[in-house]
């Protein structure tokens, strides 16, 4: 099935917009800067960021590192094969492997013809990195791709590449001479695996339940989903993750090792699905994925999964349940600021909700109990009893709770208090506390 291509530049909002505010007074909104808030380390958007400030290119940086014959330079290089020679200028990150097939790689490069000091092509002159995808269908020079596949991130190297892997016998006169070898200075900045969106297309029906066949293709779909997330294509990512989950669940397992590998990948896929569902504002689907995750982890989900479940429950209005989930996540990571902020915000929401609920029920019950008012005075009978009992007592003041009475009762009580030479006042510390006191005391 052909995948929908959603725009790469789509931006998600942190909070949904409300139509009535848009057509009325207007609404403020904030764009989501990172595809994964909440502490998920699987995806890092800034890997492919090209927003650096580019200054003018130094002429020395563009100058050819070698203006003599290529035969002399080859003596200082290591042959990769008959068509490519290499000299490492700066070692790459040894803890990371070489650039693989099915990866999106970012490089800086300059290309020179033999005996010329200026480049015939350079990404530096365009003030940008050069991105391309390795693997089948790669649309860059065959020699450039082959050279990059020998490098690691952060590595810088020089290559002499045969015309056979560049512009071949004819070249493109007058700019490119026939049979022209090239000198390339290349720096690999980073790469990210992109997987394969068509991993399951060519798989036969007979292989769909064979774990040894399905597992590598599920990994390909997982990598493709991660790549979609980094481009903010959350719907495409969900499609990839869901296909991988479905294919793994259908497999027959031959031994404990296959069972372990299946469970590990399913846990990762479901966690990533929870993140994408939250980004797409599908909280119910988050809860469904969490149910599967609890089964896979024997009810011991990770802190990341708990965080996502808490966000989903908050979106559904299940504030008490969400707070309980965030507390579980906090127990795993007590210093996580995002979790602590979520708990603080929920405490405020829950407190406000309880106060509003209490006020609603207080008014409802008070109105039901005292709906029969005295003729003429239209006064709550209990207020007269309260004033008479207090006036006949030896007390000089008595405390009352505002929440027990309706606003109309409080207004009436204040008027009646003045008629009986009394005063009703509000506490300066707590507005819900009232005090009824006698005046003209000797």
Coordinates of C-alpha atoms in Angstrom, one line a residue:
X1 CA 0.0 0.0 0.0
X2 CA 1.4 3.4 -1.0
X3 CA 2.1 5.7 1.9
X4 CA 0.6 9.1 2.1
X5 CA 3.1 11.9 1.9
X6 CA 2.3 14.5 4.5
X7 CA 4.1 17.8 4.3
X8 CA 7.5 17.8 6.0
X9 CA 6.9 21.3 7.4
X10 CA 3.8 20.6 9.3
X11 CA 3.9 22.1 12.8
X12 CA 2.0 20.8 15.8
X13 CA 0.5 23.1 18.5
X14 CA 1.1 22.4 22.1
X15 CA -2.6 23.0 22.9
X16 CA -5.6 22.8 20.5
X17 CA -7.3 26.0 19.4
X18 CA -10.9 26.8 20.3
X19 CA -13.2 27.9 17.5
X20 CA -15.2 30.3 19.6
X21 CA -12.1 32.2 20.7
X22 CA -10.8 32.4 17.1
X23 CA -14.0 34.0 15.8
X24 CA -14.3 36.1 19.0
X25 CA -11.6 37.9 20.9
X26 CA -8.8 35.8 19.4
X27 CA -6.5 33.1 20.7
X28 CA -2.8 32.7 21.6
X29 CA -1.1 29.5 20.6
X30 CA 2.4 28.0 21.0
X31 CA 4.1 25.8 18.4
X32 CA 5.6 22.5 19.6
X33 CA 9.3 22.8 19.2
X34 CA 10.3 19.2 19.9
X35 CA 8.4 16.1 18.6
X36 CA 9.1 14.4 21.9
X37 CA 8.7 16.3 25.1
X38 CA 8.3 14.1 28.1
X39 CA 11.8 12.7 28.2
X40 CA 11.8 10.2 25.3
X41 CA 15.3 9.9 24.0
X42 CA 14.5 7.7 20.9
X43 CA 14.1 10.7 18.7
X44 CA 16.3 13.8 18.3
X45 CA 15.0 16.3 15.9
X46 CA 18.0 18.6 16.0
X47 CA 20.2 16.0 14.4
X48 CA 19.1 17.2 11.0
X49 CA 19.0 20.9 11.9
X50 CA 20.5 23.2 9.3
X51 CA 19.9 26.5 11.1
X52 CA 23.4 27.3 11.9
X53 CA 24.7 30.8 11.1
X54 CA 26.8 30.6 7.9
X55 CA 29.4 33.2 7.5
X56 CA 31.3 33.9 4.3
X57 CA 33.5 31.0 3.2
X58 CA 37.2 31.4 3.7
X59 CA 39.2 31.3 0.5
X60 CA 41.8 29.1 2.1
X61 CA 39.0 26.6 3.1
X62 CA 38.0 26.3 -0.5
X63 CA 41.4 26.0 -1.9
X64 CA 42.5 22.6 -3.1
X65 CA 44.6 20.6 -0.6
X66 CA 46.7 19.2 -3.4
X67 CA 47.7 20.9 -6.7
X68 CA 50.3 18.4 -7.9
X69 CA 49.6 15.2 -9.8
X70 CA 47.1 12.8 -8.4
X71 CA 49.6 9.9 -8.8
X72 CA 51.9 11.6 -6.3
X73 CA 48.9 12.0 -3.8
X74 CA 47.9 8.4 -4.3
X75 CA 51.2 7.3 -2.7
X76 CA 50.1 9.0 0.5
X77 CA 46.7 7.4 0.5
X78 CA 45.2 4.0 1.3
X79 CA 43.4 2.2 -1.6
X80 CA 39.8 1.4 -0.8
X81 CA 39.5 -0.4 -4.2
X82 CA 40.8 0.0 -7.7
X83 CA 38.8 3.2 -8.2
X84 CA 39.0 5.0 -4.8
X85 CA 42.0 6.1 -2.7
X86 CA 41.5 7.6 0.8
X87 CA 43.5 9.7 3.3
X88 CA 42.0 10.4 6.7
X89 CA 42.4 14.0 7.8
X90 CA 40.4 13.8 11.1
X91 CA 39.3 10.5 12.8
X92 CA 35.5 10.0 13.2
X93 CA 33.6 8.9 16.3
X94 CA 34.9 5.4 17.0
X95 CA 31.9 4.4 19.0
X96 CA 29.7 4.7 15.9
X97 CA 29.8 2.6 12.8
X98 CA 30.4 3.6 9.3
X99 CA 27.6 5.2 7.3
X100 CA 25.2 2.4 6.3
X101 CA 22.8 1.8 3.5
X102 CA 19.3 3.1 4.2
X103 CA 20.5 6.2 6.0
X104 CA 20.1 9.9 5.5
X105 CA 23.5 11.5 5.8
X106 CA 24.6 15.1 6.1
X107 CA 28.1 16.1 4.6
X108 CA 30.2 19.0 3.6
X109 CA 32.3 18.5 0.5
X110 CA 34.4 20.1 -2.1
X111 CA 35.5 18.6 -5.5
X112 CA 38.6 19.5 -7.5
X113 CA 40.0 18.5 -10.9
X114 CA 43.7 17.6 -11.1
X115 CA 46.0 20.6 -11.1
X116 CA 43.3 23.1 -10.3
X117 CA 43.2 25.1 -7.1
X118 CA 39.5 26.1 -7.1
X119 CA 36.6 23.6 -6.6
X120 CA 34.4 22.7 -9.5
X121 CA 31.6 22.1 -6.9
X122 CA 31.4 22.7 -3.2
X123 CA 28.6 22.7 -0.6
X124 CA 30.6 25.4 1.3
X125 CA 29.9 27.8 -1.5
X126 CA 26.1 27.2 -1.0
X127 CA 26.5 27.9 2.7
X128 CA 24.7 24.7 3.6
X129 CA 25.1 21.0 4.4
X130 CA 24.4 18.5 1.7
X131 CA 21.9 15.7 2.5
X132 CA 21.3 12.5 0.5
X133 CA 20.0 9.1 1.2
X134 CA 22.2 6.0 0.7
X135 CA 20.9 2.8 -0.7
X136 CA 19.0 1.9 -3.8
X137 CA 17.8 5.0 -5.8
X138 CA 20.6 7.2 -4.5
X139 CA 20.8 10.2 -6.9
X140 CA 24.4 11.4 -6.1
X141 CA 27.6 10.5 -7.9
X142 CA 28.4 6.8 -7.4
X143 CA 31.9 7.6 -6.3
X144 CA 30.8 10.2 -3.8
X145 CA 28.3 7.8 -2.2
X146 CA 30.9 5.0 -2.1
X147 CA 33.4 7.3 -0.4
X148 CA 30.9 8.4 2.2
X149 CA 30.0 4.8 3.0
X150 CA 33.6 4.3 4.3
X151 CA 33.4 7.1 6.8
X152 CA 32.1 7.6 10.3
X153 CA 30.3 10.7 11.9
X154 CA 32.7 13.6 12.4
X155 CA 35.3 12.1 10.1
X156 CA 37.1 14.3 7.5
X157 CA 39.0 12.7 4.7
X158 CA 40.3 13.2 1.2
X159 CA 39.6 10.9 -1.7
X160 CA 40.8 10.4 -5.2
X161 CA 37.9 8.9 -7.2
X162 CA 38.2 7.4 -10.6
X163 CA 36.3 8.9 -13.6
X164 CA 34.6 5.5 -13.8
X165 CA 32.6 6.4 -10.7
X166 CA 32.1 10.1 -11.6
X167 CA 31.4 11.3 -15.1
X168 CA 32.8 8.3 -17.0
X169 CA 34.5 8.3 -20.4
X170 CA 32.9 11.3 -22.0
X171 CA 32.7 13.7 -19.2
X172 CA 30.9 17.0 -20.0
X173 CA 33.2 19.3 -22.0
X174 CA 34.2 22.0 -21.6
X175 CA 33.6 22.0 -17.9
X176 CA 34.3 18.3 -17.3
X177 CA 37.1 16.8 -19.3
X178 CA 36.8 13.2 -20.6
X179 CA 38.2 10.5 -18.3
X180 CA 38.7 13.1 -15.5
X181 CA 39.5 11.7 -12.0
X182 CA 38.4 13.9 -9.1
X183 CA 39.8 14.9 -5.7
X184 CA 37.1 15.2 -3.0
X185 CA 37.5 16.6 0.5
X186 CA 34.5 15.3 2.5
X187 CA 33.3 15.8 6.1
X188 CA 30.5 13.6 7.5
X189 CA 28.5 15.5 10.0
X190 CA 25.9 12.9 11.0
X191 CA 23.6 10.3 9.7
X192 CA 20.2 8.8 10.7
X193 CA 18.8 5.4 9.8
X194 CA 15.6 5.8 7.6
X195 CA 14.5 2.1 7.4
X196 CA 12.2 1.0 4.5
X197 CA 8.6 2.0 4.2
X198 CA 8.0 -1.0 1.7
X199 CA 9.6 -3.6 3.9
X200 CA 6.6 -5.9 3.9
X201 CA 5.4 -5.3 0.3
X202 CA 7.6 -8.0 -1.3
X203 CA 7.1 -10.5 1.5
X204 CA 5.2 -13.7 0.4
X205 CA 2.2 -14.9 2.4
X206 CA 4.1 -18.1 3.4
X207 CA 6.8 -16.0 5.1
X208 CA 4.5 -13.7 7.1
X209 CA 4.5 -16.0 10.2
X210 CA 8.2 -16.7 10.1
X211 CA 10.0 -14.7 12.8
X212 CA 13.4 -14.9 11.0
X213 CA 11.9 -13.2 8.0
X214 CA 9.6 -10.8 9.7
X215 CA 11.9 -9.5 12.4
X216 CA 14.4 -7.7 10.1
X217 CA 11.6 -6.1 8.2
X218 CA 9.9 -5.0 11.4
X219 CA 13.1 -3.3 12.3
X220 CA 13.1 -1.6 9.0
X221 CA 9.6 -0.3 9.6
X222 CA 10.6 0.9 13.0
X223 CA 13.6 2.9 11.6
X224 CA 11.3 4.4 9.0
X225 CA 8.8 5.4 11.7
X226 CA 11.6 7.1 13.6
X227 CA 12.7 9.0 10.5
X228 CA 9.1 10.1 10.0
X229 CA 8.9 11.5 13.5
X230 CA 12.0 13.5 13.0
X231 CA 10.3 15.2 10.1
X232 CA 7.1 15.8 12.1
X233 CA 5.2 13.2 10.0
X234 CA 3.4 11.6 12.9
X235 CA 0.7 10.0 10.9
X236 CA 3.2 8.2 8.7
X237 CA 5.1 7.2 11.8
X238 CA 2.0 5.7 13.3
X239 CA 1.3 3.7 10.1
X240 CA 4.9 2.3 10.2
X241 CA 4.8 1.4 13.9
X242 CA 1.4 -0.2 13.7
X243 CA 2.4 -2.4 10.7
X244 CA 5.5 -3.5 12.6
X245 CA 3.4 -4.4 15.7
X246 CA 0.8 -6.3 13.6
X247 CA 3.5 -8.3 11.8
X248 CA 5.3 -9.2 15.0
X249 CA 2.1 -10.3 16.8
X250 CA 1.4 -12.7 13.9
X251 CA 4.7 -14.5 14.0
X252 CA 5.3 -18.0 15.3
X253 CA 8.3 -18.2 17.7
X254 CA 10.8 -21.1 17.7
X255 CA 12.7 -20.5 20.9
X256 CA 13.2 -18.2 23.9
X257 CA 15.7 -15.9 22.1
X258 CA 13.1 -15.1 19.4
X259 CA 10.5 -14.5 22.2
X260 CA 12.9 -12.1 23.9
X261 CA 13.6 -10.2 20.7
X262 CA 9.9 -10.0 19.8
X263 CA 9.0 -8.6 23.3
X264 CA 11.8 -6.0 23.3
X265 CA 10.8 -4.6 19.9
X266 CA 7.1 -4.6 20.7
X267 CA 7.8 -2.6 23.9
X268 CA 9.7 0.0 21.9
X269 CA 7.1 0.1 19.2
X270 CA 4.2 0.6 21.7
X271 CA 6.1 3.3 23.6
X272 CA 6.7 5.2 20.4
X273 CA 3.0 4.7 19.3
X274 CA 2.0 6.3 22.6
X275 CA 4.1 9.3 21.9
X276 CA 2.8 9.7 18.4
X277 CA -0.9 9.3 19.5
X278 CA -0.4 12.0 22.1
X279 CA 1.0 14.3 19.4
X280 CA -2.0 13.6 17.2
X281 CA -4.4 14.1 20.2
X282 CA -5.7 10.5 20.3
X283 CA -5.6 9.9 24.1
X284 CA -7.8 6.8 24.0
X285 CA -5.3 5.1 21.6
X286 CA -2.6 6.0 24.1
X287 CA -4.4 4.1 26.8
X288 CA -4.9 1.1 24.5
X289 CA -1.2 1.0 23.7
X290 CA -0.4 1.3 27.4
X291 CA -2.6 -1.8 28.1
X292 CA -0.6 -3.8 25.6
X293 CA 2.6 -2.4 27.1
X294 CA 1.7 -3.4 30.7
X295 CA 1.0 -6.9 29.4
X296 CA 4.5 -7.0 27.7
X297 CA 6.3 -5.7 30.8
X298 CA 4.4 -7.6 33.4
X299 CA 2.8 -4.4 34.6
X300 CA 6.2 -2.7 35.0
X301 CA 6.2 0.0 32.3
X302 CA 9.0 2.5 31.9
X303 CA 8.9 6.1 33.2
X304 CA 8.5 7.3 29.6
X305 CA 5.4 5.2 29.1
X306 CA 3.9 6.3 32.4
X307 CA 4.5 10.0 31.4
X308 CA 2.7 9.5 28.1
X309 CA -0.2 7.7 29.8
X310 CA -0.5 10.5 32.3
X311 CA -0.7 13.1 29.5
X312 CA -3.4 11.1 27.8
X313 CA -5.5 10.7 31.0
X314 CA -5.2 14.5 31.6
X315 CA -6.5 15.1 28.1
X316 CA -9.5 12.8 28.9
X317 CA -10.2 14.8 32.0
X318 CA -9.3 11.9 34.3
X319 CA -7.2 14.2 36.6
X320 CA -7.0 12.0 39.7
X321 CA -6.0 9.0 37.7
X322 CA -3.5 11.0 35.7
X323 CA -1.9 12.4 38.9
X324 CA -1.6 8.8 40.2
X325 CA 0.3 7.8 37.0
X326 CA 2.6 10.8 37.2
X327 CA 3.4 9.9 40.8
X328 CA 4.4 6.4 39.7
X329 CA 6.7 8.1 37.1
X330 CA 8.1 10.4 39.7
X331 CA 9.0 7.5 41.9
X332 CA 11.2 6.2 39.0
X333 CA 12.7 9.6 38.2
X334 CA 12.4 11.9 41.2
X335 CA 14.4 14.7 39.6
X336 CA 12.5 14.8 36.3
X337 CA 11.4 18.4 36.0
X338 CA 8.7 17.8 33.4
X339 CA 7.0 15.2 35.6
X340 CA 7.1 17.4 38.6
X341 CA 5.6 20.3 36.6
X342 CA 2.8 18.0 35.5
X343 CA 2.0 17.0 39.1
X344 CA 2.0 20.6 40.2
X345 CA -0.3 21.7 37.4
X346 CA -2.7 18.8 38.1
X347 CA -2.8 19.6 41.8
X348 CA -4.0 23.1 40.9
X349 CA -6.6 21.7 38.4
X350 CA -7.9 19.2 41.0
X351 CA -8.2 21.8 43.7
X352 CA -10.1 24.1 41.5
X353 CA -12.3 21.3 40.3
X354 CA -13.2 20.3 43.9
X355 CA -13.9 23.9 44.9
X356 CA -16.2 24.4 42.0
X357 CA -18.0 21.1 42.5
X358 CA -18.4 21.8 46.2
X359 CA -19.9 25.3 45.5
X360 CA -22.3 23.8 42.9
X361 CA -23.6 21.1 45.3
X362 CA -23.7 23.6 48.2
X363 CA -25.9 25.9 46.2
X364 CA -28.1 23.1 45.0
X365 CA -28.7 21.6 48.4
X366 CA -29.2 24.9 50.0
X367 CA -31.7 26.0 47.5
X368 CA -33.6 22.7 47.9
X369 CA -33.6 22.9 51.7
X370 CA -34.7 26.5 51.9
X371 CA -36.9 27.0 48.9
X372 CA -39.9 27.8 51.0
X373 CA -39.3 31.4 52.2
X374 CA -41.5 33.3 54.6
X375 CA -44.2 35.5 53.0
X376 CA -43.4 39.2 53.0
X377 CA -39.8 39.1 54.3
X378 CA -38.7 36.5 51.7
X379 CA -36.1 35.5 54.3
X380 CA -34.6 32.1 55.1
X381 CA -36.3 31.0 58.4
X382 CA -33.1 29.6 59.7
X383 CA -31.4 33.1 59.6
X384 CA -34.0 34.5 62.0
X385 CA -33.5 31.6 64.4
X386 CA -29.7 32.2 64.1
X387 CA -30.0 35.9 65.0
X388 CA -32.5 35.3 67.8
X389 CA -30.3 32.5 69.4
X390 CA -27.2 34.6 69.1
X391 CA -28.9 37.8 70.5
X392 CA -30.1 35.9 73.6
X393 CA -26.8 34.3 74.2
X394 CA -23.9 35.7 76.2
X395 CA -21.5 35.4 73.3
X396 CA -20.1 38.5 71.7
X397 CA -19.3 36.9 68.3
X398 CA -19.8 33.7 66.4
X399 CA -18.0 32.2 63.4
X400 CA -19.9 31.1 60.2
X401 CA -18.9 29.3 57.0
X402 CA -19.7 31.2 53.8
X403 CA -20.1 28.0 51.8
X404 CA -23.1 26.9 53.8
X405 CA -25.2 29.8 52.6
X406 CA -26.3 31.2 49.3
X407 CA -25.2 34.7 48.3
X408 CA -28.8 35.9 48.8
X409 CA -28.8 34.5 52.3
X410 CA -25.6 36.3 53.2
X411 CA -26.9 39.6 51.9
X412 CA -30.1 39.1 53.9
X413 CA -28.2 38.1 57.0
X414 CA -26.1 41.3 56.7
X415 CA -29.2 43.5 56.5
X416 CA -30.9 41.7 59.4
X417 CA -27.7 42.0 61.5
X418 CA -27.7 45.8 61.2
X419 CA -31.4 45.9 62.3
X420 CA -30.4 43.9 65.5
X421 CA -27.4 46.1 66.2
X422 CA -25.0 43.4 65.0
X423 CA -22.3 43.2 62.3
X424 CA -21.4 40.5 59.7
X425 CA -17.8 40.7 58.6
X426 CA -15.5 38.7 56.3
X427 CA -12.1 37.4 57.6
X428 CA -9.2 39.2 56.0
X429 CA -7.3 35.9 56.0
X430 CA -9.9 33.5 54.7
X431 CA -12.8 34.9 52.6
X432 CA -14.8 31.8 53.3
X433 CA -14.9 32.6 57.0
X434 CA -17.6 35.0 58.3
X435 CA -17.9 36.5 61.8
X436 CA -21.2 37.7 63.3
X437 CA -20.6 40.1 66.2
X438 CA -22.6 42.3 68.6
X439 CA -22.3 46.1 68.6
X440 CA -22.7 48.8 71.3
X441 CA -21.3 46.5 74.0
X442 CA -20.4 48.0 77.4

